[in-house]
Every structure is written in structure tokens, then in C-alpha cells.
Amino acid sequence: MSSGEPLSALCSPALVVDVDKVKRNAQRMMERCHQLGVQLRPHMKTHKTLECADIMTGGSRRCIVVSTMAEATFYADHGFDDILYAYSLPFDKVERCAALSERLDLFQVLLDHPDALERLRKRPLKGGRRWHADGVELTGVYAHCGNTYNCEGVEQIQAVAQETTSFTLQFMEKLKAVGISCRSSIGSTPSCSHPVPDMGKLSEVHPGNYVFYDVQQSVIGSCALEDVAVRVLTRVVGHCPHRNQLLIDCGWTGISLDGAGKLPSGYAMIEGHPDLKLLSMTQEHGRVEPISGPLDCSKYPIGSLLTLIPYHSCAAAAMHPVYHVHSEGRLMGKWTPTRGW
Amino acid sequence: MSSGEPLSALCSPALVVDVDKVKRNAQRMMERCHQLGVQLRPHMKTHKTLECADIMTGGSRRCIVVSTMAEATFYADHGFDDILYAYSLPFDKVERCAALSERLDLFQVLLDHPDALERLRKRPLKGGRRWHADGVELTGVYAHCGNTYNCEGVEQIQAVAQETTSFTLQFMEKLKAVGISCRSSIGSTPSCSHPVPDMGKLSEVHPGNYVFYDVQQSVIGSCALEDVAVRVLTRVVGHCPHRNQLLIDCGWTGISLDGAGKLPSGYAMIEGHPDLKLLSMTQEHGRVEPISGPLDCSKYPIGSLLTLIPYHSCAAAAMHPVYHVHSEGRLMGKWTPTRGW
């Protein structure tokens, strides 16, 4: 695939990323945090690529969150630092966490249980370093307002954002009262897309999905559908008039099974075809039918392209070994995510 | 991870493959086909690795089925031949199919539409070769009795196997009556696990999942639960007594969302704990609760291992960049699948 070619030059299924939307989503979040006076610590779990991390950190390669040790190591190996591993310390990975703590300027781990503190104490760091967690050095308090994902509309999102912020700030006051001063971090793409002023009193926020967004986020109200930066390209590979269905070449390996039962349009939205539904999938096939009424197969010739907007971009991206990046429909290159744990 | 270490030495989540069960499942299928007098053409889509392909072909590296051109190319690059691409010719991949047809002794493509035949005719092969499909050389008729997946028990499976076999054989007779003689191939792990004698009249069968099997196949009746060769290892990472739940470190990135609503035990079976259910998952966490009654968290200390038997091994395997292979619980090495399209 040469640079500058149209998206239609890609074999399908293919995950395509609109780099202009990615940059715009990233820029808006940076500006929002700047205005609030809060540090942005972007989460890498949605895309897991170097290129997108550079865009989200404005090229600093500092101050990120990751969901796996594979991500932590991948980013550390490429010059990133100040990495927060947002996973309550897994006991099987203490040695790997120790290695990164000894190697990076700042590697932060999460603790949520006294046993975890014991595990850190049993593995003192070399070179006079201290664990940045709850061990010798408490760095901060981390909360994820995941309940924003049950919201619909800005008002509900901001109510949850306010509640989480207030709880966190009250907890910080209690810590302060017993002489403990540390940082505070809350997250979630919905709350950070529509922040409340009190979030400016936190040290940092850690959203991630916002760089791609998806149909789920548009339903919640975090973004407009036009902000969604990723698509899965697919082609019609069969007509099944006896079942009133089209077959497409995107199965669950191409977009994941996330979103079951959530949308009238099924597992995704089909761009430009609000009348169609991605009903079900096998490993390499999707079944598409009209939301109501008969299907006119002649409108969808074998080989013609359809464009799926994923319900959940984290889940769709996780199925792809490579993302195809474009600007205004012209291919610019590929981004390769890290995988595994 | 050194060879010979116990499974508990692995970081979780991890997909582990019992190589002895894989060999036994493969051997039984070879013997079954030998007794029937039908050629076995194993499908690679479940595992997509070289090592497992060698086991399934008895080391011949000949006569396989694949679900993607990525698999076809991967196997061709490693000396496999007589590859059947079991996907109705996708128009965006004709050139890639042509390249493999010109390079291999035998590369077979499927056609199910006159337009597809036109596409092949427009791209004649070099070196005096002929397309092995419906073009100049009709190789055979291919059917997949996917409706065996709705069966429960051997009797139902064999009824579908008989029906598919009879339809296919009747169609072969009709072809013969107009002077066309060619091969016939039917598939599905359920039907080939419990074949009917008439299947011996076919040229070949093409099951795939049988090498791993899974909970779904045991529910259908294709295998016993003890035949399932894959597991996802996970660890307890949190206690949530207020929700009557455990948190485990296997989310949908570790086992997929396949099987929703299918089992009393949720998205998987938890080996040795028939009382537990994998209720739901986020990207990197699973929520486990008792099927009924209160949870005794003290039975599941933080850091302790749980073993998930996947509902659908194709879907679980698709989430892992590497499989950890063991014999009787001792690690032997890694298998690396190919991914993408």
C-alpha cells in the first residue's frame, strides 16, 4: 500500500484512523485541561501505539497511563517516562514492576490492599530508589469514574464528574488532616470531555478513549459522532435475499463482539446507512440486514465497501495487528500497537 | 519463562495449550477419517500456528484449509502446500490469490457467484497455470454444516451430518449426470467428531476446532470436557465483598466476549469451581461471583490462580499474541499465531 492511495486500496477488513480527528481530539483535551489548570495524563490502552502516544503527550513522551505491563515496557523501551501502571499491583508482576521502577525516572504502581504493600516491602528497589506507590513514597490517589459510562447527556456526566471529584477532594482533605500530602488523579473520557470546574483542584486527569472516541461515547454524550476517529472498512461478500441479508467480510475478528444489544444498528453503525444493522458475526463474516423492511441487494454490489463506526473503539482496535492511518481519505502509513501482557 | 517450569510461573492472563490433548485430538480425527476412508483437510483458523498445523497434518504440511489470506501466505511461506482458502473469493484479494496460485502446487479458492468467475477470468495465471476453483478447473464442491452448532447430543449432530452429506452427494450425482466429475468437502467439528458412514463417500472433510475443542463443543456433544486442550490462566486481583464478587485479571482482551448468555457459568467455565460464574468483563478485569449464595473471599486469596475453560477456543485464542504450551503442567515452549487478513 503506497502513501497517498485512497482507502479503497486497502484489503478489508481494515481499521482506519483519521489522523486529523485524532489530532483534534487530542488538542481539545490538552486545551480543556490547560484551561482547568489540571495536568493531563493520557491513557494508552485504547490504541497502544507510539505515534498516537506522541500526539496525546504533545511529543513530550512524559506522563502517561497504561493498562498492561506490555504497554509499560513498550513505552519505556521507546523513551517514554513518568508511566503510571493503572492496575492494582498484580503479585505475579512485582519483579517486572521493580525492573521498570529501577530503570525509569518515575514508574508508578497502584495499591488497593495491605497485602500489596507487603509485596513491595519484600522487594526493595536497587540504587537507593523508592517505590512510587503506597510503599515508601505515596505518590497519589487514583480513581476512575467508570460509572460515567452509564450516563446519557452532559448533565448526567457532569453530575458523576462532580461526585467523583468531591469524594476525591474530601479524601485528600482527610489525608492532609493526618499530615499526608500527595497527588490526586481521576479519569474517564466522559467526565474529562465535559469537566466540572472543581476538577481543576485535582492534580491530574487520566482519560484515554477520547483520542479515538466511538459510538458508545457519542451515545453517552462525550462527543459528536463526527468526532469518532476510527472506522472498520469492510466489503460486501455475499447476497442472501432468502434471509433478507448481506454478508460482509468483517466478523468478530474485525470489530469484536462488544456492544451486543446496545444499538438499533447492532454491533456497529454503518456509515451513511442508518437503515442497516450489523446483526451478528462469525469469525470472518458479518450479517447485515435492514432495521426494517426488505433489502435491495442491488444497492450493495458484491465487492462494494461499507464503513463501520465501532461501538467501542478500544475493543475494535484490540482485534487489529495494524491500523491504517489516513488524512482526508488518503493513506499516510501504518501504526503498530503492542499486544499481550 | 524456562522450559520445564510449572504453569504457575506464567504471568496472567495467559493462554495455555495442553500439547498431549492436542496430539490426542488430532490423532483421533486422523484415525476416524482413515476408518471412514475420507481425506482429512484440517482447518487452521482456530490456532493459526505452524506447530499445531504440523500436528494436524501429521507433519505432511499438505492439504489444509485457511480462513484468511494472512494464514494462506503464512503457511505457504513455511513450506505448506495444497491450501484451500475457504472464503468466497473476495474481489479485493484476487491479485494475492493469483500470486499464491502461481507459486504453490495447489491453491484452491471458493466461488459462489458468477461475478467471481468473471474476476478470475480477467486475471489469467502465469506459467500456463489454471485457477483451482470454478474457473478453468473445477476442483470440487465445498459445504460447511454450520448448523451442527445448534445441536445438542450425538443424535442431533449425526442427523445434520447425514443431511449435509446426502445433499452434497445428491449434488455430486447431478454434476456427474451432466458430465462433471470433481471432489466434495464438508466440514464442522461436531459432524466430523461423530461422522455418519455416508461421509466416507465424500472426498474429504475439513474440521478445525477439534484440535482445541472448547466448552461450546462439549455442550454440543462433540467432545467431553476433558478433551478441551486450552485454558486461560488468570489470577484473583481483588475482593469485592460488598458486591459478592472477585476481580480477576482476565478481561475481554484475555478470553473474548464470545458466549454471552450461553452458560450458567457465564463467559467461561472456571475449572474446579462449578459454583462460580464469570459474570462480566472490562478490558483487563473479570468479575466473578457465585452462581448462587454468598462468596467466601478467603477461599480465593489475592494472587491465587484460577483456570478458565473458554466457551469458544477460536475466539479466546484470537486474543493472544502467543500461546504457552505445556505437557502435564510443565511448560515446553511458545506457539506464535499469525494475525490479520
XYZ file of C-alpha atoms in Angstrom:
682
model
C 0.000 0.000 0.000
C 1.643 3.245 -1.103
C 1.209 6.511 0.717
C -1.390 8.795 -0.832
C -3.622 5.995 -2.077
C -7.336 6.108 -1.295
C -8.824 3.963 1.493
C -10.418 1.776 -1.172
C -6.925 0.468 -1.994
C -6.918 -1.411 1.332
C -7.866 -5.044 1.644
C -10.694 -5.450 4.128
C -11.399 -5.717 6.952
C -9.102 -2.862 7.945
C -9.072 -0.499 10.903
C -8.541 3.025 9.608
C -7.613 6.036 11.719
C -8.361 9.625 10.670
C -5.207 11.344 11.905
C -6.746 14.817 11.661
C -9.548 13.818 14.023
C -7.032 12.167 16.356
C -5.014 15.375 16.487
C -8.126 17.473 17.008
C -9.427 15.237 19.799
C -6.003 15.293 21.483
C -5.631 19.056 21.091
C -9.059 19.747 22.533
C -8.342 17.606 25.590
C -4.990 19.364 26.138
C -6.695 22.768 25.882
C -9.520 21.705 28.194
C -7.028 20.571 30.838
C -4.925 23.685 30.391
C -7.974 25.879 30.966
C -8.937 23.867 34.044
C -5.403 24.092 35.363
C -5.069 20.329 35.708
C -2.320 18.062 34.384
C -3.367 15.656 31.602
C -2.037 12.107 31.933
C -3.428 10.356 28.834
C -4.240 6.637 28.921
C -2.675 4.466 26.214
C -4.967 1.428 26.467
C -7.237 2.336 23.533
C -4.550 2.468 20.825
C -1.244 1.155 22.344
C 0.882 2.794 19.623
C 3.894 5.117 19.746
C 2.527 7.529 17.175
C -0.726 8.154 18.976
C 1.107 8.462 22.306
C 3.246 11.192 20.783
C 0.137 13.062 19.680
C -1.540 12.669 23.088
C 1.536 13.847 25.024
C 2.264 16.681 22.595
C 5.571 14.978 21.851
C 6.841 15.111 25.456
C 6.753 11.310 25.917
C 6.098 12.012 29.586
C 3.163 11.479 31.935
C 1.111 8.570 30.593
C -1.098 5.782 31.961
C -1.024 2.189 30.769
C -3.225 -0.846 31.409
C -0.687 -3.660 30.993
C 2.976 -4.284 31.714
C 3.401 -4.994 27.991
C 2.399 -1.374 27.333
C 4.606 -0.086 30.163
C 7.637 -1.908 28.785
C 6.865 -0.949 25.182
C 6.684 2.750 26.046
C 9.700 2.619 28.382
C 11.703 0.940 25.604
C 10.879 3.888 23.345
C 11.935 6.689 25.640
C 8.701 7.361 27.488
C 8.884 8.135 31.208
C 6.625 9.026 34.132
C 4.477 5.991 33.443
C 1.587 5.069 35.718
C 0.591 1.403 35.607
C -3.121 1.751 36.348
C -3.697 -1.737 37.677
C -3.832 -2.740 41.316
C -0.419 -4.333 41.808
C -0.612 -7.848 40.372
C 1.507 -10.125 42.564
C 2.871 -12.071 39.578
C 4.341 -8.900 38.083
C 6.160 -7.369 41.068
C 9.570 -8.207 39.628
C 8.708 -6.621 36.276
C 7.385 -3.555 38.105
C 10.591 -3.396 40.134
C 12.709 -3.534 36.986
C 10.841 -0.586 35.463
C 10.971 1.332 38.748
C 14.749 0.917 38.789
C 15.109 1.928 35.152
C 12.753 4.890 34.723
C 12.781 8.286 36.387
C 9.242 7.638 37.561
C 7.191 4.454 37.385
C 4.025 4.460 39.466
C 2.092 1.425 40.629
C -1.342 1.233 42.261
C -2.069 -0.414 45.587
C -5.522 -1.160 46.962
C -4.784 -3.814 49.582
C -2.386 -4.097 52.556
C -1.029 -7.383 51.124
C 0.204 -5.455 48.091
C 2.157 -3.082 50.321
C 3.786 -6.123 51.907
C 4.794 -7.390 48.454
C 6.550 -4.120 47.661
C 8.326 -4.083 51.022
C 9.620 -7.586 50.335
C 11.225 -6.367 47.104
C 13.264 -3.240 47.941
C 14.478 -1.365 44.876
C 18.158 -1.153 43.960
C 20.188 2.039 43.669
C 18.532 3.702 46.643
C 15.250 4.057 44.771
C 11.817 4.013 46.347
C 8.584 2.536 45.051
C 6.229 5.257 43.859
C 3.037 3.952 45.265
C 1.930 3.402 48.759
C 5.213 1.962 49.918
C 7.887 4.271 50.998
C 6.611 7.077 48.793
C 2.877 7.659 48.444
C 2.560 9.468 45.123
C -1.151 9.970 44.988
C -4.725 8.759 44.986
C -6.187 7.333 41.780
C -9.885 6.959 40.954
C -11.735 6.034 37.778
C -15.290 7.304 37.442
C -16.301 4.347 35.302
C -19.918 4.991 36.221
C -19.917 7.846 33.683
C -20.388 5.040 31.147
C -23.967 4.658 32.375
C -24.701 8.318 31.662
C -26.654 9.862 28.841
C -26.024 13.526 28.190
C -23.759 16.216 29.575
C -25.845 16.857 32.685
C -25.587 13.273 33.923
C -21.887 13.089 33.033
C -21.148 16.250 34.988
C -23.113 15.025 37.997
C -20.885 11.927 38.165
C -17.768 14.016 37.478
C -18.721 16.345 40.323
C -19.444 13.466 42.704
C -16.150 11.699 41.960
C -14.208 14.956 42.212
C -15.862 15.870 45.519
C -15.238 12.409 47.033
C -11.620 12.535 45.922
C -11.051 16.084 47.210
C -12.701 15.219 50.555
C -10.410 12.226 50.841
C -7.408 14.437 50.083
C -8.523 16.736 52.926
C -8.679 13.790 55.311
C -5.190 12.723 54.284
C -3.968 16.273 54.760
C -5.502 16.353 58.241
C -3.288 13.425 59.245
C -0.241 15.035 57.662
C -0.227 13.258 54.290
C 0.084 15.364 51.178
C 0.007 13.734 47.776
C -1.378 13.946 44.236
C -4.879 13.099 43.009
C -5.920 11.669 39.674
C -9.352 10.845 38.257
C -10.282 9.715 34.827
C -12.802 8.606 32.251
C -13.334 10.079 28.841
C -16.915 11.233 29.530
C -16.007 13.281 32.635
C -12.892 14.770 31.033
C -14.796 15.626 27.850
C -17.239 17.659 29.974
C -15.244 18.597 33.077
C -16.674 20.439 36.078
C -14.668 23.388 37.451
C -13.778 21.526 40.679
C -11.677 19.111 38.602
C -9.175 21.991 38.449
C -8.452 21.289 42.119
C -7.198 17.808 41.295
C -3.556 17.206 40.377
C -4.304 15.396 37.148
C -6.868 13.568 34.997
C -6.294 10.392 33.003
C -8.781 9.842 30.134
C -7.827 7.664 27.170
C -10.616 6.706 24.788
C -11.152 10.377 23.749
C -8.366 10.179 21.200
C -10.474 7.830 19.076
C -13.945 8.150 20.665
C -16.639 5.747 19.368
C -20.384 5.241 19.058
C -20.650 4.422 22.759
C -19.104 7.788 23.653
C -21.440 9.593 21.283
C -24.437 7.872 22.910
C -23.139 8.834 26.379
C -22.719 12.374 25.115
C -18.932 12.679 25.406
C -18.583 13.621 21.746
C -20.413 14.082 18.479
C -20.465 11.166 16.073
C -18.305 13.214 13.692
C -15.524 13.266 16.326
C -15.068 9.491 16.104
C -11.642 8.973 14.510
C -11.737 5.239 13.710
C -13.636 3.068 11.274
C -13.531 -0.544 10.187
C -13.624 -0.844 6.407
C -15.467 -3.888 5.142
C -16.780 -5.181 1.837
C -19.948 -6.927 0.760
C -19.031 -10.555 0.039
C -22.453 -12.125 -0.364
C -26.132 -11.559 -1.017
C -28.642 -13.665 0.892
C -32.031 -12.431 -0.380
C -33.707 -15.537 1.109
C -32.642 -14.283 4.543
C -33.023 -10.564 3.652
C -29.315 -10.204 4.462
C -25.957 -9.098 3.119
C -22.749 -10.847 4.101
C -19.745 -8.620 4.811
C -16.100 -9.560 5.341
C -15.958 -8.226 8.895
C -16.547 -10.848 11.566
C -15.735 -10.646 15.260
C -12.021 -10.782 14.447
C -12.517 -7.405 12.736
C -14.576 -5.400 15.227
C -15.086 -7.537 18.397
C -18.364 -8.625 19.957
C -18.578 -5.552 22.188
C -21.855 -3.638 22.083
C -24.245 -6.586 21.816
C -27.812 -5.386 22.214
C -26.820 -1.759 22.737
C -27.686 -0.117 19.410
C -30.631 -0.339 16.990
C -27.921 -0.739 14.335
C -26.416 -3.787 16.090
C -22.696 -4.219 16.777
C -21.715 -1.001 14.983
C -23.146 1.864 12.971
C -22.845 1.557 9.199
C -21.811 4.985 7.959
C -24.265 6.533 5.542
C -26.700 3.631 6.002
C -28.785 4.361 9.101
C -31.324 1.836 7.797
C -28.890 -1.109 8.135
C -27.978 -3.252 11.123
C -24.913 -5.427 11.824
C -26.989 -8.251 13.229
C -24.427 -10.945 14.052
C -20.952 -12.164 13.250
C -18.932 -15.325 12.866
C -15.138 -15.378 12.841
C -14.777 -13.783 9.395
C -18.306 -12.832 8.326
C -20.883 -10.290 9.387
C -24.603 -10.495 8.663
C -26.215 -7.187 7.745
C -29.938 -6.656 7.412
C -32.319 -3.708 7.177
C -33.556 -2.435 10.546
C -36.986 -2.869 8.959
C -38.392 -3.770 5.572
C -36.956 -5.615 2.595
C -33.338 -5.426 1.472
C -32.488 -4.218 -2.031
C -29.305 -6.196 -2.732
C -28.698 -4.296 -5.966
C -27.753 -1.248 -3.876
C -24.863 -3.213 -2.372
C -22.949 -4.967 -5.170
C -20.543 -7.757 -4.251
C -17.198 -6.123 -3.564
C -18.590 -2.719 -2.589
C -17.246 -1.002 0.514
C -19.143 -0.373 3.740
C -17.733 1.623 6.639
C -18.393 0.548 10.221
C -18.204 3.003 13.126
C -17.251 0.835 16.127
C -19.420 0.718 19.218
C -16.276 0.501 21.361
C -13.033 1.623 19.748
C -10.811 0.026 22.448
C -12.350 -3.371 21.651
C -12.297 -2.918 17.865
C -8.682 -1.717 17.877
C -7.649 -4.681 20.061
C -8.542 -7.035 17.189
C -6.135 -5.431 14.690
C -2.393 -6.064 14.386
C -2.024 -2.809 12.428
C -4.006 0.417 11.978
C -4.090 2.218 8.625
C -3.736 5.967 9.070
C -5.201 8.478 6.649
C -5.765 12.184 6.203
C -8.890 13.127 4.298
C -9.145 9.614 2.920
C -5.556 9.397 1.641
C -3.372 6.748 3.266
C -0.371 8.075 5.173
C 1.103 4.987 6.846
C 0.563 2.338 9.494
C 0.599 2.320 13.265
C 1.506 -0.935 15.017
C 0.097 -1.479 18.523
C 1.696 -3.567 21.233
C -0.280 -6.568 22.465
C -0.328 -9.037 25.315
C 0.508 -8.553 28.979
C 9.995 -18.486 31.203
C 12.239 -21.533 31.153
C 11.154 -24.870 29.796
C 10.017 -27.300 32.467
C 8.617 -24.680 34.796
C 5.093 -25.087 36.153
C 2.177 -23.130 34.693
C 2.145 -21.009 37.851
C 5.408 -19.419 36.655
C 3.446 -17.629 33.916
C 2.215 -14.085 34.259
C -1.534 -13.955 33.736
C -3.681 -13.787 31.757
C -2.097 -16.493 29.614
C -3.498 -18.908 27.062
C -2.098 -22.355 27.770
C -2.248 -25.336 25.440
C -2.029 -28.942 26.636
C 0.060 -30.448 23.830
C -0.831 -34.007 24.814
C -4.530 -33.290 24.400
C -3.836 -31.500 21.100
C -1.983 -34.559 19.821
C -4.702 -36.896 21.058
C -7.483 -34.829 19.459
C -5.525 -34.676 16.197
C -4.732 -38.380 16.250
C -8.336 -39.372 16.904
C -9.548 -37.258 13.977
C -6.924 -38.778 11.671
C -7.949 -42.291 12.745
C -11.649 -41.509 12.370
C -11.089 -40.250 8.812
C -8.849 -43.181 7.982
C -11.537 -45.604 9.135
C -14.181 -43.755 7.122
C -11.925 -43.744 4.087
C -12.132 -39.979 3.688
C -9.300 -37.474 3.323
C -8.834 -35.085 6.283
C -8.160 -31.460 5.337
C -7.778 -29.743 8.732
C -8.783 -26.102 9.176
C -6.163 -23.738 10.648
C -8.425 -20.892 11.761
C -8.660 -21.887 15.423
C -4.919 -21.751 16.211
C -3.107 -20.246 13.162
C 0.275 -21.653 14.247
C 2.891 -23.738 12.452
C 3.353 -26.185 15.301
C -0.301 -27.100 15.558
C -0.557 -27.352 11.762
C 2.262 -29.883 11.812
C 0.400 -31.940 14.389
C -2.886 -31.760 12.467
C -1.288 -32.743 9.141
C 0.858 -35.463 10.704
C 3.905 -33.497 9.560
C 2.996 -33.636 5.860
C 2.386 -29.869 5.595
C -0.116 -30.687 2.871
C -3.883 -30.443 2.496
C -5.088 -27.655 4.813
C -7.899 -25.068 4.934
C -7.440 -21.444 5.976
C -9.866 -18.603 6.714
C -7.721 -15.593 5.726
C -5.113 -14.716 3.123
C -2.784 -13.890 6.032
C -2.978 -17.559 7.061
C -2.592 -18.742 3.455
C 0.556 -16.657 2.984
C 1.959 -17.591 6.404
C 1.616 -21.321 5.705
C 2.848 -21.012 2.115
C 5.904 -19.122 3.379
C 6.665 -22.059 5.667
C 6.515 -24.827 3.082
C 2.854 -25.798 3.300
C 1.044 -26.641 0.074
C -2.374 -27.774 -1.177
C -4.028 -24.898 0.647
C -7.753 -24.251 0.345
C -8.804 -20.657 1.064
C -12.278 -21.300 2.470
C -13.744 -17.898 1.748
C -15.919 -16.986 -1.212
C -13.460 -15.144 -3.451
C -13.102 -11.616 -2.082
C -12.695 -9.233 -5.018
C -10.063 -7.125 -3.216
C -7.774 -10.145 -2.842
C -7.789 -11.610 -6.365
C -4.213 -10.485 -7.027
C -2.983 -12.058 -3.776
C -4.856 -15.265 -4.632
C -3.283 -15.225 -8.095
C 0.210 -14.847 -6.614
C -0.306 -17.894 -4.381
C -1.852 -19.875 -7.239
C 1.247 -19.186 -9.335
C 3.611 -20.075 -6.509
C 2.097 -23.200 -4.913
C 1.481 -26.622 -6.390
C -2.163 -26.269 -5.427
C -4.029 -23.250 -4.096
C -7.810 -23.553 -4.103
C -10.280 -20.696 -3.956
C -14.060 -20.790 -3.458
C -16.604 -19.270 -5.799
C -20.291 -18.817 -5.056
C -21.305 -16.172 -7.610
C -20.943 -15.775 -11.406
C -19.278 -12.369 -10.878
C -16.456 -14.126 -9.041
C -15.854 -16.403 -12.020
C -15.579 -13.286 -14.182
C -12.941 -11.870 -11.829
C -10.810 -14.983 -12.193
C -11.166 -14.965 -15.961
C -9.967 -11.370 -16.043
C -6.767 -12.390 -14.239
C -5.302 -15.385 -16.097
C -2.470 -17.077 -14.236
C 1.102 -17.000 -15.487
C 3.211 -20.015 -16.449
C 0.322 -21.895 -18.028
C -1.355 -22.429 -14.677
C -5.094 -22.678 -14.098
C -7.196 -21.418 -11.224
C -8.302 -24.268 -8.992
C -11.842 -23.237 -8.394
C -14.716 -22.846 -10.709
C -12.705 -21.192 -13.422
C -10.891 -23.332 -15.867
C -10.552 -26.181 -13.379
C -13.433 -27.055 -11.062
C -11.741 -28.795 -8.151
C -14.733 -29.579 -6.023
C -17.794 -28.647 -4.038
C -17.368 -27.251 -0.532
C -20.034 -27.137 2.187
C -19.914 -26.253 5.874
C -22.611 -27.785 8.061
C -22.523 -24.855 10.481
C -25.986 -25.797 11.669
C -24.379 -28.588 13.732
C -23.598 -25.757 16.176
C -27.279 -25.675 17.103
C -27.225 -29.372 18.034
C -27.195 -30.982 21.425
C -26.026 -34.558 21.561
C -24.701 -37.104 19.114
C -28.093 -37.991 17.635
C -28.831 -34.421 16.541
C -25.262 -33.928 15.262
C -25.480 -37.093 13.167
C -28.860 -36.093 11.736
C -27.335 -32.849 10.442
C -24.195 -34.676 9.272
C -26.366 -37.145 7.365
C -28.471 -34.390 5.836
C -25.447 -32.365 4.682
C -23.730 -35.478 3.345
C -26.850 -36.583 1.459
C -27.413 -33.158 -0.072
C -23.769 -32.964 -1.136
C -23.746 -36.492 -2.593
C -27.013 -35.840 -4.462
C -25.480 -32.680 -5.900
C -22.372 -34.641 -6.953
C -24.684 -37.099 -8.762
C -26.349 -34.238 -10.610
C -22.952 -32.884 -11.645
C -21.923 -36.339 -12.805
C -25.116 -36.633 -14.857
C -24.022 -33.582 -16.866
C -20.507 -34.905 -17.225
C -18.782 -33.044 -14.401
C -16.648 -35.035 -12.015
C -14.977 -33.319 -9.073
C -14.192 -33.547 -5.355
C -16.531 -32.952 -2.418
C -15.681 -31.498 1.001
C -17.823 -30.918 4.062
C -16.827 -29.742 7.472
C -17.600 -28.777 11.029
C -16.063 -30.191 14.160
C -19.345 -31.625 15.507
C -20.132 -33.673 12.377
C -16.547 -34.891 11.976
C -16.336 -35.816 15.659
C -19.368 -38.084 15.178
C -19.331 -38.943 11.480
C -22.005 -40.962 9.733
C -20.873 -43.813 7.420
C -22.030 -41.956 4.275
C -19.330 -39.344 4.910
C -16.929 -41.994 3.615
C -18.387 -41.364 0.161
C -17.154 -37.763 0.221
C -13.659 -36.871 -0.988
C -12.670 -35.038 2.173
C -13.772 -33.365 5.393
C -12.438 -30.083 6.823
C -12.986 -29.654 10.575
C -10.730 -27.342 12.599
C -11.828 -26.534 16.130
C -11.433 -30.220 17.210
C -7.730 -29.747 17.831
C -8.518 -27.494 20.812
C -12.254 -28.113 21.362
C -13.978 -25.887 23.969
C -16.967 -25.659 26.297
C -19.263 -24.952 23.353
C -18.212 -28.216 21.681
C -18.729 -30.130 24.912
C -22.252 -28.672 25.225
C -22.986 -29.614 21.594
C -21.671 -33.081 22.359
C -18.663 -33.108 20.022
C -16.293 -33.939 22.881
C -16.005 -34.476 26.603
C -14.945 -31.502 28.705
C -11.691 -33.330 29.461
C -10.820 -33.244 25.752
C -10.593 -29.434 25.761
C -6.903 -28.632 25.228
C -6.830 -24.893 26.036
C -7.247 -22.826 29.166
C -6.838 -19.183 30.094
C -4.875 -18.808 33.322
C -5.961 -15.883 35.450
C -5.335 -14.614 38.975
C -7.523 -13.101 41.645
C -6.641 -9.398 41.821
C -9.388 -8.070 44.062
C -12.058 -8.899 46.613
C -15.354 -7.024 46.426
C -17.391 -8.477 49.300
C -19.825 -5.550 49.060
C -20.717 -6.781 45.562
C -20.282 -10.501 46.437
C -17.590 -10.616 43.710
C -13.981 -11.434 42.987
C -11.970 -9.474 40.448
C -9.692 -11.481 38.166
C -7.015 -10.278 35.752
C -8.731 -11.687 32.670
C -10.875 -9.161 30.814
C -12.205 -9.400 27.276
C -8.677 -8.968 25.930
C -7.898 -12.336 27.566
C -10.817 -14.543 26.543
C -13.139 -12.512 24.227
C -16.812 -11.707 24.731
C -17.971 -14.830 22.915
C -20.520 -16.985 24.750
C -22.577 -14.206 26.351
C -25.670 -15.689 27.932
C -24.868 -19.236 26.868
C -23.658 -20.873 30.089
C -24.803 -20.819 33.738
C -21.118 -20.147 34.490
C -21.055 -17.039 32.270
C -18.359 -16.353 29.666
C -16.322 -19.443 30.570
C -16.184 -22.364 32.963
C -13.909 -21.949 35.964
C -12.121 -25.267 36.359
C -12.737 -26.935 39.698
C -15.233 -24.251 40.712
C -18.609 -25.202 39.238
C -20.194 -22.826 41.762
C -18.578 -19.728 40.205
C -19.603 -17.591 37.250
C -17.599 -15.202 35.057
C -20.309 -12.572 35.078
C -18.824 -9.713 33.046
C -15.572 -8.226 31.843
C -13.909 -4.913 31.133
C -10.744 -4.587 29.066
C -8.446 -6.070 31.731
C -10.728 -7.253 34.541
C -13.264 -10.004 35.001
C -15.990 -10.056 37.640
C -16.583 -13.460 39.215
C -19.470 -14.263 41.515
C -21.113 -17.370 42.945
C -23.888 -18.804 40.768
C -25.909 -18.592 43.965
C -25.300 -17.721 47.595
C -22.619 -15.717 49.357
C -18.963 -15.595 48.314
C -16.264 -16.675 50.739
C -13.377 -14.444 49.638
C -10.948 -16.216 51.982
C -11.084 -19.250 49.654
C -9.640 -17.102 46.851
C -6.651 -15.155 48.190
C -5.352 -12.204 46.178
C -2.804 -13.597 43.745
C -4.251 -17.105 43.605
C -4.692 -18.790 40.239
C -7.981 -19.644 38.568
C -8.249 -21.575 35.314
C -10.832 -20.635 32.699
C -12.078 -23.129 30.104
C -13.084 -20.972 27.131
C -16.589 -21.084 25.735
C -15.152 -20.673 22.218
C -11.492 -21.514 21.770
C -11.226 -19.828 18.338
C -12.321 -16.534 19.907
C -10.180 -16.896 23.046
C -7.080 -17.827 21.032
C -7.637 -14.845 18.707
C -6.991 -12.508 21.646
C -3.495 -13.867 22.390
C -0.261 -12.946 20.604
C 1.348 -16.116 21.983
C 0.198 -19.466 23.380
C 2.086 -21.188 26.188
C 2.430 -24.905 25.528
C 2.713 -27.476 28.304
C 2.784 -31.198 28.899
C 1.287 -32.331 32.181
C 1.552 -28.828 33.555
C 5.235 -28.308 32.668
C 5.957 -25.539 30.173
C 7.525 -26.664 26.908
C 7.603 -23.521 24.762
C 5.517 -20.987 22.906
C 3.480 -21.045 19.729
C 3.025 -17.776 17.851
C -0.101 -17.424 15.685
C -0.390 -15.285 12.592
C -2.946 -12.460 12.722
C -4.724 -10.074 10.394
C -6.001 -10.569 6.868
